[in-house]
Every structure is written in C-alpha cells, then in structure tokens.
Amino acid sequence: MLGSRVCLSWPLLLPLRQVGTTTARTMTAARNPELLSTTLAFEDPRAFQVKTMGELLRALGVFRLCSFPWLVNNCGTLMSIARRILGKRGFSLFVRPTVYAQFVAGENETEISHSMQKMSLLGLRPMLAVPIEEDLGESTGEKRYEDNMETMLECVRMSHGNAWSKDPMMQLKVTALLSPELCVKLTTLLAQQPYDLNQLVRAMDGEPFSFHGLDEKENAHLLCGLRRLNKIAEASVNKVRVLVDAEYTYMNPALSLVTIAMMKKFNKNGAWIWNTYQCYLKESRSLIQEAISLSKKEGFCLGVKLVRGAYMDKERKLAQKEGRQDPIHNSWENTNDSYNDSLNAMLEMISQQPERYRIIVATHNEKSVRLAVQRMEELSIDKDSGSVCFGQLLGMCDHVSLTLAKEGYAIYKSVPYGSVDDTLPYLVRRAQENRTVLQGIRKERDLLRQELRRRLRHRLNTA
C-alpha cells in the first residue's frame, strides 16, 4: 500500500486532479454574489440586540481604532511604550476593559466560564485557543515546551469538563511543543525524500526513532515533541476536536507531517485531529486534494479547518528576499476562487461520507458563508449533522456569527484566554496579520451604530 510511506514536501506524492473542476453553476454563483443564497440576511442590526450598551460602545471604540493602519501596524511598539509609562498594573487596568475584553475570554476558569456561558445562551460554541506559539529565534527549551503541553492538557480538560457546548473544539499550535528551527529543517528534508508515517506513529508511543538528516540532539527533541502531541491527542480523542493551526510556508510541511501522523493514529473512527489549509497559497487546492487522497489510502477520517490565511505580508517579503516565487495568489479574486473551490471539494466528500469528512468554514467573508450554505442545501447536507460548521474570531464578525446561530447552524468562535501578559503578544500578532480584516469591518461598525441609535431613540421615546 503506497500510503504507508509518504513524502509531504508538497510537490505532490500522488498524481492529483485539481479541485478546480467544480460545477460551472457553483463557480458562477461564487463569483456573482447576487446568485447566492438569500436566506441569510447579514444586514440586520438586531443581531446586536443581545449586547449590552457597554459592549456596543467598547466594540465601536476598538473597531474605530483598528481602522487606522498606522495604529495597527505599530500596535506592538505603542503598547510597549504604554506599559513603560503606566507600569504593569496601570497598563493592565487600561487594556483589560478595552482591547482585552473585546478579543479575550478571561484569565482564569471562572472568567472564562462566565464568557462561555454567555456565548452558549446566544447559540455560539467556544473553540478555546491557547495563545502560545513561537517563530524562528524564539525557542525556549524543553522545560517551556513541557509547560506548554500541560497548559494545553488543561485546555482539553476545560473544553470537555464544562457544559459550554456539545462537540467542543480547541486550537493547537505545533510550535508551542516543537521548536520552529526543527520544523524548518524538517521541511527542507521533506522536499528531498519520503518518510514513513507508520514510523512516526510508533515514535508517538515511545519507540526509538531516528529521522534521517537530523543529528542526535534534533532527533531527541523531535521524539519529545511527538510524545507531547501524543499525550494531548490521547487526552482529547472522543472528547474534544483538536484543530492544528497552519503557520508559515517555511515550516508548514513539517507541521502537516506530524498532524497527519496524529490523524493516522487517532482518526480511525472519527475526525478528532484536524489540519488547517490556507487558501491564499497557490498550492492550497492541490494540498486539499492530496489530503483527501491520503485519507482514503491511509484509512483515516479527515477534518479540515479552511481559512484564507493571515501571513501574507511576511510570506511575500521573505519570498522576495530569498528570490523565490511568491507563494501567495496574485489577486484577492484568485484567493476567493481557491477558497470556494476547496470548500466545494470538501462539501462533496461530506455529502458522500459525512461520517468520515468534516470541515469548519473559518471565514469572515459573507459570500463564502452564503456559498457554503447554498452548497449544503444543494448536496442535502444536514446542518445538524456536525459535518459542516462555521467559525469566526471572538469579538469580530458577530453579525455573521449570530445570524448563523439563529438559523440553526453550528458556529464556533475562536476564543483566546490567559493573562494580559500572556495574550498581548498573541493579540498583536493577530492584529497585524489580520489588518485587512480589521480595517474592513466598516459594515459591522455601521450595524453597531444602527443598534446604538435604535436604543437611544427607544430610551428617549420611553422617557
């Protein structure tokens, strides 16, 4: 069987057809929003009626600040200056009721539970995200990775132990458990030769393992990282679905390698470990089709988190610096086509085998949400089956999230949690990576203003 020995270098290991061979009718609808399903109205400010007056004002203030590119681009530096001036306590008192409260669930389990219970009442499901990750030059050693593992095991416990929602999910960053430098080296090695998935699976159980091309210290670290991932997967299987985040292209093949090894071991009877696919990459459609083919050959269930992507500026600058071809699609329209093609490919697989394929349509793009709903209707995919769900970030795109929840769709909010010190670097990165989203939320601001005006008029009339 071919699948037991694979090369995840992305030149593909299998002859693949492109996902882009979707039906003409679907693609016509995707490119012409007036043809998409009109059953979901994202124009109604009543979606914000559940928010308190304080929450409305806070969201309007934060979104207004996010509309200034200079502030978003320099938010890390500005926050460092503010912290030096105000001190740790003063800075926390300033940040907590504003940016922190908008995008973070809380610091301790009591605060998190309060936020999650409120979300549950709105029909929203939490997808807890531990705000821990590393990039090149930030490696902190085995002790820190072990501590990170314990934090993620606690995240599994909270996600499963509290009755916040059925079918709980959480996010995981591999670079919180395995050094970015090793992931980059693995990516280089994967481009040269295939590796045995079965050997990686056995290594997760503690079997001695030597990855060709790594020195003794690197192999020892890889083995420790695989065991950490294994502990988290063992704790979550049949309880919590773990969505592994994609990161930068210079390490993604290595992240996908260990994620697929976890899928092979733990996804035999259900999709408990999921991988993330970034549709702003030119290779994304091929990667989705490869994942589908590999899941069939290796006999595991496939869970997909489908995103557009958030590292565009850095990826392009790095490609230019290294003299490589730009990995990002040339236009926004090409990215949209890539997203919709990949979405349709997964929905068609779900319509055939809903018990073996799952997807979270993780997007703030209303056209893609409407397309997903339309294709679900056309393919007779039950919105209560759990095979298709939707996702947005906490504190953003609530007019889409609340509307989907009201219509009975499974909708998750990505929920970071932790102290101000722990979450601030995460928030700064997310703000800079999602600057185009943050600067393009004019519609949400307009809807918030409409709701605010409605309440003020009501109070005046009542008075």
CSV table of C-alpha atoms in Angstrom, one decimal:
chain,number,residue,atom,x,y,z
A,1,MET,CA,0.0,0.0,0.0
A,2,LEU,CA,1.5,3.3,-1.1
A,3,GLY,CA,0.2,5.4,1.8
A,4,SER,CA,2.5,3.8,4.5
A,5,ARG,CA,5.5,5.7,3.0
A,6,VAL,CA,4.8,9.3,2.0
A,7,CYS,CA,6.6,12.4,1.0
A,8,LEU,CA,4.9,15.6,2.4
A,9,SER,CA,7.1,18.1,0.5
A,10,TRP,CA,4.2,19.4,-1.5
A,11,PRO,CA,5.5,18.6,-4.8
A,12,LEU,CA,2.8,16.1,-4.5
A,13,LEU,CA,3.2,12.4,-3.7
A,14,LEU,CA,0.3,11.4,-5.8
A,15,PRO,CA,-1.0,12.2,-9.3
A,16,LEU,CA,-3.8,14.5,-8.5
A,17,ARG,CA,-6.6,16.3,-10.3
A,18,GLN,CA,-7.1,19.9,-9.4
A,19,VAL,CA,-10.0,20.7,-7.1
A,20,GLY,CA,-11.0,23.5,-9.5
A,21,THR,CA,-13.1,21.1,-11.6
A,22,THR,CA,-16.2,22.1,-9.7
A,23,THR,CA,-19.5,22.6,-11.5
A,24,ALA,CA,-20.0,25.7,-13.6
A,25,ARG,CA,-23.1,26.5,-11.7
A,26,THR,CA,-21.3,26.6,-8.4
A,27,MET,CA,-18.5,28.8,-9.7
A,28,THR,CA,-20.9,31.2,-11.3
A,29,ALA,CA,-22.6,31.6,-8.0
A,30,ALA,CA,-19.4,32.1,-6.2
A,31,ARG,CA,-18.3,34.9,-8.5
A,32,ASN,CA,-21.8,36.5,-8.6
A,33,PRO,CA,-23.0,37.2,-5.0
A,34,GLU,CA,-26.5,38.1,-6.2
A,35,LEU,CA,-26.9,34.4,-7.2
A,36,LEU,CA,-26.0,33.1,-3.8
A,37,SER,CA,-28.5,32.0,-1.1
A,38,THR,CA,-30.5,35.0,0.2
A,39,THR,CA,-31.8,33.1,3.2
A,40,LEU,CA,-29.1,34.6,5.4
A,41,ALA,CA,-29.5,38.3,6.0
A,42,PHE,CA,-26.3,39.8,7.3
A,43,GLU,CA,-27.8,43.4,7.1
A,44,ASP,CA,-29.9,43.3,10.3
A,45,PRO,CA,-28.6,45.3,13.3
A,46,ARG,CA,-30.9,43.3,15.5
A,47,ALA,CA,-28.1,40.7,15.6
A,48,PHE,CA,-26.5,43.0,18.2
A,49,GLN,CA,-29.6,43.3,20.4
A,50,VAL,CA,-28.1,40.7,22.7
A,51,LYS,CA,-25.1,43.0,23.5
A,52,THR,CA,-25.1,45.4,26.5
A,53,MET,CA,-24.7,49.1,26.0
A,54,GLY,CA,-21.2,48.8,27.3
A,55,GLU,CA,-20.3,46.1,24.9
A,56,LEU,CA,-21.7,48.1,22.0
A,57,LEU,CA,-19.6,51.2,22.9
A,58,ARG,CA,-16.5,49.1,23.5
A,59,ALA,CA,-16.8,47.4,20.1
A,60,LEU,CA,-17.3,50.7,18.3
A,61,GLY,CA,-14.3,52.2,20.0
A,62,VAL,CA,-12.0,49.3,19.4
A,63,PHE,CA,-13.1,48.9,15.8
A,64,ARG,CA,-12.6,52.6,15.2
A,65,LEU,CA,-9.0,52.4,16.4
A,66,CYS,CA,-8.4,49.3,14.3
A,67,SER,CA,-9.5,51.3,11.2
A,68,PHE,CA,-6.3,53.3,11.3
A,69,PRO,CA,-3.5,51.3,9.5
A,70,TRP,CA,-0.7,53.2,11.4
A,71,LEU,CA,-2.1,52.2,14.8
A,72,VAL,CA,-2.5,48.5,13.7
A,73,ASN,CA,1.0,48.4,12.1
A,74,ASN,CA,2.6,49.8,15.2
A,75,CYS,CA,0.4,48.5,18.0
A,76,GLY,CA,3.2,46.3,19.5
A,77,THR,CA,5.5,49.3,19.9
A,78,LEU,CA,2.8,51.5,21.2
A,79,MET,CA,1.7,49.0,23.8
A,80,SER,CA,5.3,48.6,25.0
A,81,ILE,CA,5.6,52.3,25.4
A,82,ALA,CA,2.3,52.5,27.2
A,83,ARG,CA,3.4,49.7,29.6
A,84,ARG,CA,6.6,51.5,30.4
A,85,ILE,CA,4.7,54.7,31.2
A,86,LEU,CA,1.8,53.3,33.1
A,87,GLY,CA,3.6,50.4,34.7
A,88,LYS,CA,2.3,46.8,34.7
A,89,ARG,CA,-0.7,47.4,36.9
A,90,GLY,CA,-1.7,50.6,35.2
A,91,PHE,CA,-1.3,49.2,31.8
A,92,SER,CA,-3.5,46.2,32.7
A,93,LEU,CA,-6.2,48.5,34.1
A,94,PHE,CA,-6.2,50.3,30.7
A,95,VAL,CA,-6.1,47.2,28.4
A,96,ARG,CA,-8.4,44.9,30.3
A,97,PRO,CA,-11.8,46.7,29.8
A,98,THR,CA,-10.9,47.6,26.1
A,99,VAL,CA,-8.9,45.5,23.7
A,100,TYR,CA,-8.5,42.6,26.1
A,101,ALA,CA,-12.2,42.4,26.9
A,102,GLN,CA,-13.1,42.6,23.2
A,103,PHE,CA,-10.9,39.7,22.0
A,104,VAL,CA,-10.1,37.6,25.1
A,105,ALA,CA,-12.4,35.4,27.2
A,106,GLY,CA,-10.7,35.9,30.5
A,107,GLU,CA,-7.7,34.9,32.6
A,108,ASN,CA,-8.9,32.2,34.9
A,109,GLU,CA,-11.5,29.5,34.6
A,110,THR,CA,-14.2,31.5,36.4
A,111,GLU,CA,-13.9,34.4,34.0
A,112,ILE,CA,-13.7,32.0,31.0
A,113,SER,CA,-16.8,30.1,32.2
A,114,HIS,CA,-18.7,33.4,32.5
A,115,SER,CA,-17.8,34.4,28.9
A,116,MET,CA,-18.6,30.9,27.6
A,117,GLN,CA,-21.9,30.6,29.3
A,118,LYS,CA,-23.0,33.9,27.8
A,119,MET,CA,-21.9,32.7,24.3
A,120,SER,CA,-23.8,29.5,24.8
A,121,LEU,CA,-27.0,31.4,25.5
A,122,LEU,CA,-26.5,33.1,22.1
A,123,GLY,CA,-26.2,29.8,20.4
A,124,LEU,CA,-22.4,30.2,19.8
A,125,ARG,CA,-19.8,27.5,20.6
A,126,PRO,CA,-16.4,28.2,22.0
A,127,MET,CA,-13.2,27.0,20.4
A,128,LEU,CA,-10.6,27.6,23.0
A,129,ALA,CA,-7.2,28.8,21.7
A,130,VAL,CA,-4.1,28.8,24.0
A,131,PRO,CA,-2.2,31.9,22.9
A,132,ILE,CA,1.2,30.2,22.8
A,133,GLU,CA,3.3,30.0,19.6
A,134,GLU,CA,6.9,30.5,18.6
A,135,ASP,CA,8.7,31.7,15.5
A,136,LEU,CA,12.4,31.4,14.4
A,137,GLY,CA,14.7,32.8,17.1
A,138,GLU,CA,12.1,32.4,19.9
A,139,SER,CA,12.8,28.8,21.0
A,140,THR,CA,12.7,28.5,24.8
A,141,GLY,CA,13.8,24.9,25.6
A,142,GLU,CA,12.3,21.6,26.6
A,143,LYS,CA,11.1,22.8,30.0
A,144,ARG,CA,8.9,25.5,28.4
A,145,TYR,CA,7.5,23.0,25.8
A,146,GLU,CA,6.6,20.7,28.7
A,147,ASP,CA,4.9,23.5,30.5
A,148,ASN,CA,3.0,24.4,27.2
A,149,MET,CA,1.9,20.8,27.0
A,150,GLU,CA,0.4,20.9,30.5
A,151,THR,CA,-1.4,24.2,29.6
A,152,MET,CA,-2.9,22.5,26.5
A,153,LEU,CA,-3.9,19.5,28.5
A,154,GLU,CA,-5.7,21.9,30.9
A,155,CYS,CA,-7.4,23.4,27.8
A,156,VAL,CA,-8.6,19.9,26.8
A,157,ARG,CA,-10.0,19.5,30.4
A,158,MET,CA,-11.8,22.8,30.4
A,159,SER,CA,-13.2,22.3,26.9
A,160,HIS,CA,-14.6,18.9,27.8
A,161,GLY,CA,-15.4,19.3,31.5
A,162,ASN,CA,-17.7,22.4,31.2
A,163,ALA,CA,-21.1,22.2,29.6
A,164,TRP,CA,-20.5,25.1,27.3
A,165,SER,CA,-21.5,23.3,24.1
A,166,LYS,CA,-21.8,20.0,22.5
A,167,ASP,CA,-19.0,18.8,20.3
A,168,PRO,CA,-16.3,21.0,21.8
A,169,MET,CA,-13.2,22.1,19.8
A,170,MET,CA,-9.8,23.7,20.7
A,171,GLN,CA,-6.9,25.1,18.7
A,172,LEU,CA,-3.3,23.9,18.9
A,173,LYS,CA,0.0,25.4,17.7
A,174,VAL,CA,2.6,22.8,17.0
A,175,THR,CA,5.3,25.4,17.5
A,176,ALA,CA,4.3,25.6,21.1
A,177,LEU,CA,5.5,22.0,21.5
A,178,LEU,CA,8.3,21.7,18.9
A,179,SER,CA,10.9,24.3,18.0
A,180,PRO,CA,10.4,26.3,14.8
A,181,GLU,CA,14.0,25.7,13.8
A,182,LEU,CA,13.5,22.0,13.8
A,183,CYS,CA,10.2,22.4,11.8
A,184,VAL,CA,12.1,24.4,9.2
A,185,LYS,CA,14.8,21.8,8.9
A,186,LEU,CA,12.2,19.0,8.6
A,187,THR,CA,10.5,21.0,5.8
A,188,THR,CA,13.8,21.1,3.9
A,189,LEU,CA,14.4,17.4,4.4
A,190,LEU,CA,10.8,16.5,3.3
A,191,ALA,CA,11.5,18.2,0.0
A,192,GLN,CA,14.3,15.6,-0.6
A,193,GLN,CA,12.9,12.3,0.4
A,194,PRO,CA,9.8,10.5,1.7
A,195,TYR,CA,9.2,9.4,5.3
A,196,ASP,CA,7.3,6.6,6.9
A,197,LEU,CA,4.1,7.7,8.6
A,198,ASN,CA,3.9,4.4,10.5
A,199,GLN,CA,7.3,5.1,12.0
A,200,LEU,CA,6.2,8.5,13.2
A,201,VAL,CA,3.1,6.9,14.7
A,202,ARG,CA,5.2,4.3,16.5
A,203,ALA,CA,7.5,7.1,17.7
A,204,MET,CA,4.5,8.8,19.4
A,205,ASP,CA,4.2,5.6,21.5
A,206,GLY,CA,7.8,6.0,22.6
A,207,GLU,CA,9.5,3.6,20.1
A,208,PRO,CA,13.2,4.6,19.4
A,209,PHE,CA,13.3,6.8,16.3
A,210,SER,CA,15.8,8.4,14.1
A,211,PHE,CA,14.7,10.8,11.4
A,212,HIS,CA,17.3,10.7,8.6
A,213,GLY,CA,19.1,14.0,8.2
A,214,LEU,CA,18.7,15.2,11.8
A,215,ASP,CA,21.5,15.0,14.4
A,216,GLU,CA,21.2,13.2,17.7
A,217,LYS,CA,20.0,16.2,19.6
A,218,GLU,CA,17.4,17.2,17.0
A,219,ASN,CA,16.1,13.6,16.9
A,220,ALA,CA,15.7,13.6,20.7
A,221,HIS,CA,13.8,16.9,20.5
A,222,LEU,CA,11.6,15.6,17.7
A,223,LEU,CA,10.8,12.5,19.7
A,224,CYS,CA,9.9,14.6,22.8
A,225,GLY,CA,7.7,16.8,20.6
A,226,LEU,CA,5.9,13.8,19.1
A,227,ARG,CA,5.3,12.4,22.6
A,228,ARG,CA,3.9,15.7,23.7
A,229,LEU,CA,1.5,15.8,20.8
A,230,ASN,CA,0.5,12.2,21.5
A,231,LYS,CA,-0.4,13.0,25.1
A,232,ILE,CA,-2.7,15.8,24.0
A,233,ALA,CA,-4.3,13.7,21.3
A,234,GLU,CA,-4.8,10.8,23.8
A,235,ALA,CA,-6.5,13.2,26.2
A,236,SER,CA,-8.8,14.7,23.6
A,237,VAL,CA,-9.9,11.8,21.4
A,238,ASN,CA,-13.6,11.1,21.8
A,239,LYS,CA,-13.9,14.3,23.9
A,240,VAL,CA,-12.6,17.4,22.2
A,241,ARG,CA,-11.7,18.0,18.5
A,242,VAL,CA,-8.2,19.4,18.2
A,243,LEU,CA,-7.7,21.8,15.3
A,244,VAL,CA,-4.0,22.2,14.4
A,245,ASP,CA,-3.2,25.6,13.1
A,246,ALA,CA,-1.1,26.3,9.9
A,247,GLU,CA,1.7,28.8,10.2
A,248,TYR,CA,4.4,29.9,7.8
A,249,THR,CA,5.2,28.2,4.5
A,250,TYR,CA,8.8,27.6,5.6
A,251,MET,CA,7.5,25.2,8.3
A,252,ASN,CA,4.0,24.1,7.2
A,253,PRO,CA,5.1,20.8,5.5
A,254,ALA,CA,6.6,19.7,8.8
A,255,LEU,CA,3.5,20.7,10.8
A,256,SER,CA,1.3,18.8,8.3
A,257,LEU,CA,3.6,15.8,8.6
A,258,VAL,CA,3.1,15.4,12.4
A,259,THR,CA,-0.6,16.4,12.1
A,260,ILE,CA,-1.2,13.7,9.5
A,261,ALA,CA,0.7,11.2,11.7
A,262,MET,CA,-1.7,12.1,14.5
A,263,MET,CA,-4.7,11.7,12.1
A,264,LYS,CA,-3.5,8.2,11.1
A,265,LYS,CA,-3.3,7.1,14.7
A,266,PHE,CA,-6.3,8.8,16.2
A,267,ASN,CA,-8.8,9.4,13.4
A,268,LYS,CA,-9.8,5.8,12.7
A,269,ASN,CA,-13.4,6.2,13.7
A,270,GLY,CA,-13.9,9.9,13.7
A,271,ALA,CA,-12.2,13.3,12.9
A,272,TRP,CA,-10.6,14.2,16.2
A,273,ILE,CA,-7.4,15.8,14.9
A,274,TRP,CA,-7.9,18.4,12.1
A,275,ASN,CA,-5.4,20.2,9.9
A,276,THR,CA,-5.7,23.8,8.6
A,277,TYR,CA,-5.4,24.8,5.0
A,278,GLN,CA,-4.6,28.4,3.9
A,279,CYS,CA,-6.3,29.2,0.7
A,280,TYR,CA,-4.3,32.3,-0.1
A,281,LEU,CA,-1.5,29.9,-1.1
A,282,LYS,CA,-1.2,29.0,-4.7
A,283,GLU,CA,-0.8,25.3,-3.8
A,284,SER,CA,-3.9,25.1,-1.4
A,285,ARG,CA,-6.2,23.4,-3.8
A,286,SER,CA,-3.7,20.7,-4.5
A,287,LEU,CA,-3.0,20.3,-0.8
A,288,ILE,CA,-6.7,19.8,-0.1
A,289,GLN,CA,-7.0,17.2,-2.8
A,290,GLU,CA,-3.8,15.4,-1.6
A,291,ALA,CA,-5.3,15.3,1.9
A,292,ILE,CA,-8.5,13.7,0.6
A,293,SER,CA,-6.5,11.1,-1.4
A,294,LEU,CA,-4.2,10.4,1.6
A,295,SER,CA,-7.1,9.9,3.9
A,296,LYS,CA,-8.6,7.3,1.6
A,297,LYS,CA,-5.3,5.4,1.2
A,298,GLU,CA,-4.3,5.6,4.9
A,299,GLY,CA,-7.9,4.9,6.2
A,300,PHE,CA,-8.3,7.9,8.5
A,301,CYS,CA,-11.1,10.4,8.8
A,302,LEU,CA,-10.3,13.9,7.6
A,303,GLY,CA,-11.1,17.1,9.5
A,304,VAL,CA,-10.3,20.4,7.7
A,305,LYS,CA,-10.2,24.0,9.0
A,306,LEU,CA,-10.4,26.1,5.9
A,307,VAL,CA,-9.0,29.7,6.2
A,308,ARG,CA,-7.9,32.3,3.7
A,309,GLY,CA,-4.7,33.0,5.6
A,310,ALA,CA,-3.0,35.6,7.7
A,311,TYR,CA,0.7,35.8,7.0
A,312,MET,CA,0.6,37.4,3.5
A,313,ASP,CA,2.9,40.4,4.0
A,314,LYS,CA,5.7,38.3,5.7
A,315,GLU,CA,5.4,35.5,3.2
A,316,ARG,CA,5.8,37.9,0.3
A,317,LYS,CA,8.7,39.8,1.8
A,318,LEU,CA,10.5,36.5,2.6
A,319,ALA,CA,10.0,35.1,-0.9
A,320,GLN,CA,11.3,38.3,-2.4
A,321,LYS,CA,14.3,38.3,-0.1
A,322,GLU,CA,15.2,34.7,-0.9
A,323,GLY,CA,14.5,35.1,-4.7
A,324,ARG,CA,11.6,32.5,-4.6
A,325,GLN,CA,8.3,32.6,-6.4
A,326,ASP,CA,5.6,34.4,-4.4
A,327,PRO,CA,3.6,31.6,-2.7
A,328,ILE,CA,0.5,33.9,-2.4
A,329,HIS,CA,-2.2,34.2,-5.0
A,330,ASN,CA,-1.7,37.2,-7.3
A,331,SER,CA,-5.1,38.7,-6.5
A,332,TRP,CA,-7.9,38.7,-4.0
A,333,GLU,CA,-10.2,37.2,-6.6
A,334,ASN,CA,-7.8,34.2,-7.1
A,335,THR,CA,-7.8,33.7,-3.3
A,336,ASN,CA,-11.6,33.7,-3.2
A,337,ASP,CA,-11.7,31.1,-6.1
A,338,SER,CA,-9.2,29.0,-4.2
A,339,TYR,CA,-11.2,29.1,-1.1
A,340,ASN,CA,-14.5,28.4,-2.8
A,341,ASP,CA,-13.0,25.5,-4.9
A,342,SER,CA,-11.5,23.9,-1.8
A,343,LEU,CA,-14.8,24.4,0.1
A,344,ASN,CA,-16.8,22.7,-2.6
A,345,ALA,CA,-14.4,19.8,-2.8
A,346,MET,CA,-14.8,19.1,0.9
A,347,LEU,CA,-18.6,19.5,0.8
A,348,GLU,CA,-18.8,17.0,-2.0
A,349,MET,CA,-16.8,14.5,0.1
A,350,ILE,CA,-19.0,15.2,3.1
A,351,SER,CA,-22.2,14.6,1.0
A,352,GLN,CA,-20.8,11.2,0.1
A,353,GLN,CA,-19.3,10.2,3.5
A,354,PRO,CA,-20.4,12.5,6.3
A,355,GLU,CA,-19.1,10.3,9.0
A,356,ARG,CA,-15.5,10.4,7.6
A,357,TYR,CA,-15.1,14.1,6.5
A,358,ARG,CA,-15.7,17.3,8.4
A,359,ILE,CA,-15.0,21.0,7.8
A,360,ILE,CA,-15.1,24.2,9.7
A,361,VAL,CA,-15.7,27.1,7.3
A,362,ALA,CA,-13.4,29.6,9.1
A,363,THR,CA,-14.0,32.9,7.4
A,364,HIS,CA,-15.4,36.4,7.9
A,365,ASN,CA,-16.3,36.5,4.2
A,366,GLU,CA,-20.1,36.7,3.8
A,367,LYS,CA,-20.0,35.4,0.2
A,368,SER,CA,-18.2,32.3,1.2
A,369,VAL,CA,-20.6,31.7,4.1
A,370,ARG,CA,-23.6,32.0,1.8
A,371,LEU,CA,-21.9,29.7,-0.8
A,372,ALA,CA,-21.3,27.1,1.9
A,373,VAL,CA,-25.0,27.3,3.0
A,374,GLN,CA,-26.2,27.1,-0.6
A,375,ARG,CA,-24.0,24.1,-1.4
A,376,MET,CA,-25.1,22.4,1.8
A,377,GLU,CA,-28.7,22.7,0.6
A,378,GLU,CA,-27.9,21.5,-2.9
A,379,LEU,CA,-25.9,18.5,-1.6
A,380,SER,CA,-28.6,17.7,1.1
A,381,ILE,CA,-26.0,18.1,3.9
A,382,ASP,CA,-27.9,18.3,7.2
A,383,LYS,CA,-26.8,21.4,9.2
A,384,ASP,CA,-27.4,19.4,12.4
A,385,SER,CA,-25.1,16.5,11.5
A,386,GLY,CA,-21.9,18.3,12.7
A,387,SER,CA,-20.1,17.6,9.4
A,388,VAL,CA,-20.1,21.3,8.5
A,389,CYS,CA,-19.7,24.2,10.9
A,390,PHE,CA,-18.6,27.8,10.7
A,391,GLY,CA,-16.0,29.8,12.6
A,392,GLN,CA,-15.1,33.4,13.3
A,393,LEU,CA,-12.8,35.2,15.8
A,394,LEU,CA,-14.1,36.2,19.2
A,395,GLY,CA,-15.1,39.9,19.2
A,396,MET,CA,-15.4,40.1,15.4
A,397,CYS,CA,-18.0,39.5,12.7
A,398,ASP,CA,-20.7,38.9,15.3
A,399,HIS,CA,-23.4,39.9,12.8
A,400,VAL,CA,-22.5,36.8,10.7
A,401,SER,CA,-22.0,34.5,13.8
A,402,LEU,CA,-25.3,35.5,15.5
A,403,THR,CA,-27.3,35.2,12.2
A,404,LEU,CA,-25.9,31.7,11.5
A,405,ALA,CA,-26.6,30.6,15.1
A,406,LYS,CA,-30.2,32.0,14.8
A,407,GLU,CA,-30.7,29.9,11.7
A,408,GLY,CA,-29.5,26.7,13.4
A,409,TYR,CA,-26.0,26.3,12.0
A,410,ALA,CA,-23.1,25.2,14.2
A,411,ILE,CA,-21.0,28.3,14.7
A,412,TYR,CA,-17.7,28.5,16.7
A,413,LYS,CA,-15.8,31.5,18.0
A,414,SER,CA,-12.0,31.2,18.3
A,415,VAL,CA,-11.5,32.1,21.9
A,416,PRO,CA,-8.1,33.0,23.3
A,417,TYR,CA,-7.7,33.2,27.0
A,418,GLY,CA,-5.0,34.0,29.6
A,419,SER,CA,-3.4,36.9,31.4
A,420,VAL,CA,-2.8,40.3,29.8
A,421,ASP,CA,1.0,39.4,29.6
A,422,ASP,CA,0.3,36.0,28.0
A,423,THR,CA,-2.3,37.2,25.5
A,424,LEU,CA,-0.9,40.5,24.4
A,425,PRO,CA,1.8,39.2,22.1
A,426,TYR,CA,-0.8,36.9,20.5
A,427,LEU,CA,-3.2,39.8,20.1
A,428,VAL,CA,-0.6,42.0,18.5
A,429,ARG,CA,0.3,39.3,16.0
A,430,ARG,CA,-3.3,38.6,15.2
A,431,ALA,CA,-4.0,42.3,14.7
A,432,GLN,CA,-1.1,42.7,12.3
A,433,GLU,CA,-1.8,39.5,10.4
A,434,ASN,CA,-5.5,40.4,10.1
A,435,ARG,CA,-5.0,44.1,9.4
A,436,THR,CA,-7.0,43.9,6.2
A,437,VAL,CA,-9.9,42.3,8.1
A,438,LEU,CA,-9.7,44.7,10.9
A,439,GLN,CA,-9.6,47.7,8.6
A,440,GLY,CA,-12.5,46.3,6.5
A,441,ILE,CA,-15.1,46.0,9.2
A,442,ARG,CA,-17.0,49.1,8.2
A,443,LYS,CA,-20.2,47.2,7.8
A,444,GLU,CA,-20.0,45.8,11.4
A,445,ARG,CA,-19.3,49.3,12.7
A,446,ASP,CA,-22.4,50.6,10.8
A,447,LEU,CA,-24.6,47.9,12.2
A,448,LEU,CA,-23.3,48.6,15.7
A,449,ARG,CA,-24.1,52.3,15.2
A,450,GLN,CA,-27.6,51.5,14.0
A,451,GLU,CA,-28.3,49.4,17.1
A,452,LEU,CA,-26.9,52.1,19.3
A,453,ARG,CA,-29.1,54.7,17.7
A,454,ARG,CA,-32.2,52.4,18.0
A,455,ARG,CA,-31.6,52.1,21.7
A,456,LEU,CA,-31.1,55.8,22.2
A,457,ARG,CA,-34.3,56.5,20.4
A,458,HIS,CA,-36.1,53.9,22.4
A,459,ARG,CA,-34.9,55.5,25.7
A,460,LEU,CA,-35.9,59.0,24.5
A,461,ASN,CA,-39.3,57.8,23.5
A,462,THR,CA,-39.8,55.9,26.8
A,463,ALA,CA,-38.7,59.0,28.7
